[in-house]
Coordinates of C-alpha atoms in Angstrom, one line a residue:
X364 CA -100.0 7.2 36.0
X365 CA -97.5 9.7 35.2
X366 CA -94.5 8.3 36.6
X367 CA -95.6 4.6 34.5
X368 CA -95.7 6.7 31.6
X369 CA -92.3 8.4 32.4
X370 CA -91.1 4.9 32.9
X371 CA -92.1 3.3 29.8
X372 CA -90.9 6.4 27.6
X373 CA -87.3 6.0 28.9
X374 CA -87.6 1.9 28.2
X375 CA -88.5 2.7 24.6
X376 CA -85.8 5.2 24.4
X377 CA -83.0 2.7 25.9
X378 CA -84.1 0.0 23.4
X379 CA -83.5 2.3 20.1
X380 CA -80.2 3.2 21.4
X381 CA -79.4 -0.1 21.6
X382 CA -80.5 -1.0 17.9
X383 CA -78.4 2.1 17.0
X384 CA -75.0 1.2 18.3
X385 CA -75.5 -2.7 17.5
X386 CA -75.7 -1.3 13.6
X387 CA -73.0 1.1 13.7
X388 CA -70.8 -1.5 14.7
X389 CA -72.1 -3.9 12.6
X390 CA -70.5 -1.1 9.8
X391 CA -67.4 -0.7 11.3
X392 CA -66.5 -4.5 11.1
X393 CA -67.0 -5.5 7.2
X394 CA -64.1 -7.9 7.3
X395 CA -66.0 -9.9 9.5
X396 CA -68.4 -10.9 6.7
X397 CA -68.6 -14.7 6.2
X398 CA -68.7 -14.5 2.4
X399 CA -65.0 -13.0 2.2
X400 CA -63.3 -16.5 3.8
X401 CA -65.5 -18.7 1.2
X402 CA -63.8 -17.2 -1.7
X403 CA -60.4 -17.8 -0.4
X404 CA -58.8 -20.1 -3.1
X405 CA -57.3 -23.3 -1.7
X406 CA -53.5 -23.9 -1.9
X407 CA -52.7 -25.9 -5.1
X408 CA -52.0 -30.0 -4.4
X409 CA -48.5 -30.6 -6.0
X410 CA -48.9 -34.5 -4.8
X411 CA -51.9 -36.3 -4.9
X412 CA -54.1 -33.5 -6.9
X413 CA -55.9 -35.1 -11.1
X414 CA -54.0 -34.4 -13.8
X415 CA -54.7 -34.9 -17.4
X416 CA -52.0 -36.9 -18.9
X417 CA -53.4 -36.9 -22.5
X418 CA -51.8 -34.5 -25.5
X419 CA -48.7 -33.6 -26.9
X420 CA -45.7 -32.4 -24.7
X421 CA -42.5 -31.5 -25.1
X422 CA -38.7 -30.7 -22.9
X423 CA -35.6 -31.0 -22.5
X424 CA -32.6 -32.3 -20.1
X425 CA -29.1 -33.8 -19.9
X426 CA -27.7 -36.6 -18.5
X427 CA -24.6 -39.0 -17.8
X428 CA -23.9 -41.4 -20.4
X429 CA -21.6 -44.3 -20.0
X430 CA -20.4 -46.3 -23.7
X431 CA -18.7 -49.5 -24.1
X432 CA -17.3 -49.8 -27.7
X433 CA -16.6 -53.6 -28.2
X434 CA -14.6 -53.9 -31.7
X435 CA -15.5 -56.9 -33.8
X436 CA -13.9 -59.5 -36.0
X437 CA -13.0 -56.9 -39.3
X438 CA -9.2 -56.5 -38.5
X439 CA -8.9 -60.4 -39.1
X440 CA -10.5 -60.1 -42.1
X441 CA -8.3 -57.0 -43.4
X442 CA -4.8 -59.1 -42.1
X443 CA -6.0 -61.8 -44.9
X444 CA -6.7 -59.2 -47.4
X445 CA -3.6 -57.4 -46.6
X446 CA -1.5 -60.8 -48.0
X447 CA -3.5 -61.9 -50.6
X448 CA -2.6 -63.7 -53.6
X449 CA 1.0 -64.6 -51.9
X450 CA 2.6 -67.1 -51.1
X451 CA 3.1 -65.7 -47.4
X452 CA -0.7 -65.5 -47.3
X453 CA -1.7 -69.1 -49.1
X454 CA 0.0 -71.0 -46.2
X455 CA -0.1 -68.6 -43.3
X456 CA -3.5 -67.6 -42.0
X457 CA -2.7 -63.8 -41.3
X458 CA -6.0 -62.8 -39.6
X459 CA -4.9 -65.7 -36.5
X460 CA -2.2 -63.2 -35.6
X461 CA -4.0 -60.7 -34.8
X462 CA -5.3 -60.1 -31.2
X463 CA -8.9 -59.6 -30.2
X464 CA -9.0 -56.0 -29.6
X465 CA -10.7 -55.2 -26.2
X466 CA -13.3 -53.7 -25.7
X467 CA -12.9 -49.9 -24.4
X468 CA -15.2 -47.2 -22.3
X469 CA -16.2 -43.8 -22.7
X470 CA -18.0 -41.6 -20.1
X471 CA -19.5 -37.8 -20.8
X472 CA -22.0 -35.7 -20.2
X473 CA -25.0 -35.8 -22.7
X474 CA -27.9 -33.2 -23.7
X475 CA -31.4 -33.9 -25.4
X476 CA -34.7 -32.3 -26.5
X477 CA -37.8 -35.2 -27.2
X478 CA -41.7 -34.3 -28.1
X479 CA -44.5 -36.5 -28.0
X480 CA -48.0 -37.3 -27.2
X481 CA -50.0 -39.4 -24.6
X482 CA -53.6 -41.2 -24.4
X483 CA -55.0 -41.9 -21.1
X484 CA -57.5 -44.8 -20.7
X485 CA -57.7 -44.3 -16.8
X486 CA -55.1 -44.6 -15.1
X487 CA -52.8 -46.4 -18.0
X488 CA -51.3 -44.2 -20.0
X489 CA -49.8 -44.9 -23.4
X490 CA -47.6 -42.5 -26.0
X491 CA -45.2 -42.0 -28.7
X492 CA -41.8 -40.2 -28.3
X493 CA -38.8 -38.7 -30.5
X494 CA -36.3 -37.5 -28.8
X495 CA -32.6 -36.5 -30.3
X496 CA -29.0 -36.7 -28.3
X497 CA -25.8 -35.1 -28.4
X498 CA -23.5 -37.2 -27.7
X499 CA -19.5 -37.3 -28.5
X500 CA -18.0 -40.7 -27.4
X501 CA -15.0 -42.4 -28.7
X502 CA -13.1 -44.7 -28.5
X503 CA -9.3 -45.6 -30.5
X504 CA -7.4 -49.4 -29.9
X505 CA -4.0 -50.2 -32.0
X506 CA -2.2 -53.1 -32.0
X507 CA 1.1 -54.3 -33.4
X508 CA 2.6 -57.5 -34.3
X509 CA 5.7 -58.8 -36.0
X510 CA 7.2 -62.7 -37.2
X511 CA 9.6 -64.0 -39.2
X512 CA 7.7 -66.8 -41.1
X513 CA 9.7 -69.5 -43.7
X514 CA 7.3 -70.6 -46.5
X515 CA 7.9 -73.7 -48.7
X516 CA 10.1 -72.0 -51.2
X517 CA 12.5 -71.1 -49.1
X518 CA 11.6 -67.5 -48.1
X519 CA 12.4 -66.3 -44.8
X520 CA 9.5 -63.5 -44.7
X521 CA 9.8 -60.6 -41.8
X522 CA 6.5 -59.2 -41.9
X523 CA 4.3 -57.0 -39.3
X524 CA 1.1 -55.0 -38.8
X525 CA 0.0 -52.2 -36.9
X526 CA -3.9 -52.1 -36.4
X527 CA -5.8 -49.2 -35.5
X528 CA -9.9 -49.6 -35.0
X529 CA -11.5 -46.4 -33.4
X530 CA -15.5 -44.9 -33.5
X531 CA -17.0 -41.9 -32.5
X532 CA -20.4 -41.3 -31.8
X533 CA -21.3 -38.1 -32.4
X534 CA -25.2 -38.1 -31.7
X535 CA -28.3 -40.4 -32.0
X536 CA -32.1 -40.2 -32.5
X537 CA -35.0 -42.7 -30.8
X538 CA -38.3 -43.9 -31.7
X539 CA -40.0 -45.3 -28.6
X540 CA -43.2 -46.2 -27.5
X541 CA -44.5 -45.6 -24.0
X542 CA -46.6 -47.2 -21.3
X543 CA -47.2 -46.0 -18.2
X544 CA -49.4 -45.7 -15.2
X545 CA -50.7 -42.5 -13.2
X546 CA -51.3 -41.9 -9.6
X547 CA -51.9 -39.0 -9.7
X548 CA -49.6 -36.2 -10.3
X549 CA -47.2 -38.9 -10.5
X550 CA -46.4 -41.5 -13.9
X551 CA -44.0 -44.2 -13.6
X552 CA -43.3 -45.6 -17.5
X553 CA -41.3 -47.7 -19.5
X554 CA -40.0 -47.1 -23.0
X555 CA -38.9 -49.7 -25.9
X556 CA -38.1 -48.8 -29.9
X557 CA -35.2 -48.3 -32.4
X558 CA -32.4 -45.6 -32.6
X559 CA -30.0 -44.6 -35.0
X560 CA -26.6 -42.9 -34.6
X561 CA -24.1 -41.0 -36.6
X562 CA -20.5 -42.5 -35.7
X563 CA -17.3 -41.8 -37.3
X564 CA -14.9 -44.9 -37.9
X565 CA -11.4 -46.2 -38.3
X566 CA -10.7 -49.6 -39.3
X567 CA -7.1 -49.9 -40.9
X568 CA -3.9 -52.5 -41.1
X569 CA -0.4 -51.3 -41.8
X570 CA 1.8 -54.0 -43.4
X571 CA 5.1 -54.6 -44.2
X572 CA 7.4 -57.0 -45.7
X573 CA 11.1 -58.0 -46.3
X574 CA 11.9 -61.1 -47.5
X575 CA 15.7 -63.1 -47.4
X576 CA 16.1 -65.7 -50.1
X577 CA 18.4 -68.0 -52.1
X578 CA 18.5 -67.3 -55.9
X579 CA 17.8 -70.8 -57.1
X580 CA 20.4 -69.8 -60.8
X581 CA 22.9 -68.0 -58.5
X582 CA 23.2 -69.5 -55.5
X583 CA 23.4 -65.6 -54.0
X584 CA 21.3 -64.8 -51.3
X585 CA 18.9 -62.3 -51.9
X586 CA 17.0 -59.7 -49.9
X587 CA 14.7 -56.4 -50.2
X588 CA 11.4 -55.4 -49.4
X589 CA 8.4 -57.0 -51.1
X590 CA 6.4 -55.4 -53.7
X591 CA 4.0 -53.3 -53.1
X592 CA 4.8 -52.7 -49.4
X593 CA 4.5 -51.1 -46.8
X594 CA 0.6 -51.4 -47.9
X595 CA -2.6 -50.0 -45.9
X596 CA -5.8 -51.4 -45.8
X597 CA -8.9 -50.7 -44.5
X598 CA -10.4 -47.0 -44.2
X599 CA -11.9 -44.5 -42.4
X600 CA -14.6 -42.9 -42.3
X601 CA -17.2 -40.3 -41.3
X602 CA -21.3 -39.8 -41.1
X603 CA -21.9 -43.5 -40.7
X604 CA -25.2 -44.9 -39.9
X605 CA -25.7 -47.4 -37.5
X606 CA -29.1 -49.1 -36.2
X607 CA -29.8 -50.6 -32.8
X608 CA -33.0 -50.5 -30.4
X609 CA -33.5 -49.3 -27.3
X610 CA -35.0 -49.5 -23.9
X611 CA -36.0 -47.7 -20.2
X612 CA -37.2 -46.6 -17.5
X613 CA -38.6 -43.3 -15.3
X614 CA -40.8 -41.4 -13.5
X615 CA -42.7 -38.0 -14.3
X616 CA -44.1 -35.3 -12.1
X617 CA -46.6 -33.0 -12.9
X618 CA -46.0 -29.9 -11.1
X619 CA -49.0 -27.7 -12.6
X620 CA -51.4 -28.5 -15.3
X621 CA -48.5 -27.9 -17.8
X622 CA -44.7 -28.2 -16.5
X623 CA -43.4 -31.9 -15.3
X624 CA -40.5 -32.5 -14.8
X625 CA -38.8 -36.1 -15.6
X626 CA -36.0 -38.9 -14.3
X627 CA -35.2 -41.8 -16.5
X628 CA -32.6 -44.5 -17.5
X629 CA -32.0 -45.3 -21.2
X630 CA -30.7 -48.2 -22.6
X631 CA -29.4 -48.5 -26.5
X632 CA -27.3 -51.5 -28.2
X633 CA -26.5 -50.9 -31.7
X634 CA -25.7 -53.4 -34.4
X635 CA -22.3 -53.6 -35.9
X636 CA -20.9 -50.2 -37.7
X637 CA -17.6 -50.7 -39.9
X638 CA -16.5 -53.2 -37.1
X639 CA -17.7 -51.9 -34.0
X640 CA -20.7 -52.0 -31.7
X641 CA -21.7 -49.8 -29.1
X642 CA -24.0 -49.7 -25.9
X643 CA -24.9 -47.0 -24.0
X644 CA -26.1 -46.5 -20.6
X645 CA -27.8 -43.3 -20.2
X646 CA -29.0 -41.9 -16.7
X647 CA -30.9 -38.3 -17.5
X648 CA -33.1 -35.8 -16.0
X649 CA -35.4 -33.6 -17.6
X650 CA -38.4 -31.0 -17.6
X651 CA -41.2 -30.3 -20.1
X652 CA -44.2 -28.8 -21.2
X653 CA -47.8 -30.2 -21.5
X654 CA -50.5 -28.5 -23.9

């Protein structure tokens, strides 16, 4: 009986000294606890995470613009003027001799700032955008010509011009609407509206004449310069307006819940201005802010 109960004592005893050391290490290890790895934050989804596309935004980029200034029919128009109410210019039609100027390129780099706001009806996304360019494009074409034409009383007329048409664009605004689609983080669009720009313009003709004649009392031959000659016509001139619409493409990608960043093509024809149109190709990057 004694030695069971020696035997049981030391059984107990060995069974608490277990308990004890399983605890103490238990509260040496408290980066072991499971709760600590749950609220470990997930790394953020820059690709295929939702985004809100909705509200007002707005950024900033640059971009490579390339202009083709095509000059119009104007200078044929100021040659006619240039002779009027002579005899040169009854029975000569001036504005045939002068040439179609051709058209001319300009290439630069451009910089722009734009706002505007989305909706999102699911995926399809649709906004309004302003966005204003600096540009500086130009272009500057002259031309010269020179005859001897007879007219019907006898005149031998030596006559030339020296044409000059020339624009530069200094910067231009845009309206546009936009339509788009979202998968995602990601929003391919498409852009259309109007733009205005503010060009400066040249437009002139030099003339001159000398005429060699037969004095119908005298007989003498006669000679000199014609009144009123050398003349200029035409002007130039600065802060013009033109009007023209516009149209594009791109792609946007939301890289947090408030900074995208932006790649787009822009197309822009505008209308005639003092004799010249213009197009421009625009291919721009850009980043901005959501709120």
């Amino acid at each position: 009986m004694h030695i069971r109960s020696i035997a049981s004592a030391l059984g107990v005893a060995a069974l608490g000294l277990s308990l004890a050391g399983g605890a103490a290490a238990a509260a040496d290890y408290p980066v072991l606890r499971g709760s600590q790895v749950e609220d470990t934050p997930p790394p953020p989804d820059y690709f295929d995470g939702p985004f809100n596309w909705s509200g007002f935004y707005v950024g900033g980029g640059a971009g490579v613009s390339n202009t083709e200034f095509e000059p119009g029919t104007g200078l044929q128009d100021l040659a006619r003027y240039a002779f009027r109410n002579t005899t040169l210019g009854a029975e000569r039609d001036m504005g045939s001799f002068v040439n179609n100027l051709p058209s001319k390129r300009d290439s630069g780099a451009t910089f722009f700032g734009f706002a505007g706001y989305n909706v999102a009806f699911g995926d399809a996304v649709l906004g309004f955008e302003l966005d204003y360019t600096r540009a500086g494009q130009r272009y500057d074409v002259s031309d010269y010509i020179a005859r001897r034409s007879p007219t019907s009383d006898g005149t031998l007329n030596d006559w030339s011009m020296t044409t000059n048409q020339g624009a530069k664009l200094h910067d231009y605004a845009t309206a546009r609407l936009r339509m788009g689609w979202a998968f995602g983080r990601f929003m391919p669009f498409a852009t259309i509206g109007g733009a205005v720009g503010r060009f400066d313009t040249t437009s002139t003709i030099r003339a001159t004449w000398e005429f060699e004649r037969i004095n119908p009392v005298t007989g003498l031959v006669e000679s000199g310069r014609a009144s009123g000659y050398p003349l200029t016509v035409g002007s130039t001139k600065t802060d013009v307006y033109g009007f023209g619409l516009t149209a594009g493409a791109g792609i946007e990608w939301a890289l947090t819940d408030n900074l995208f960043l932006r790649g787009e093509y822009q197309l822009i024809r505008f209308a005639d201005v003092e004799g010249t149109t213009a197009t421009i190709n625009t291919a721009r990057v850009a980043a901005g802010l959501k709120f």
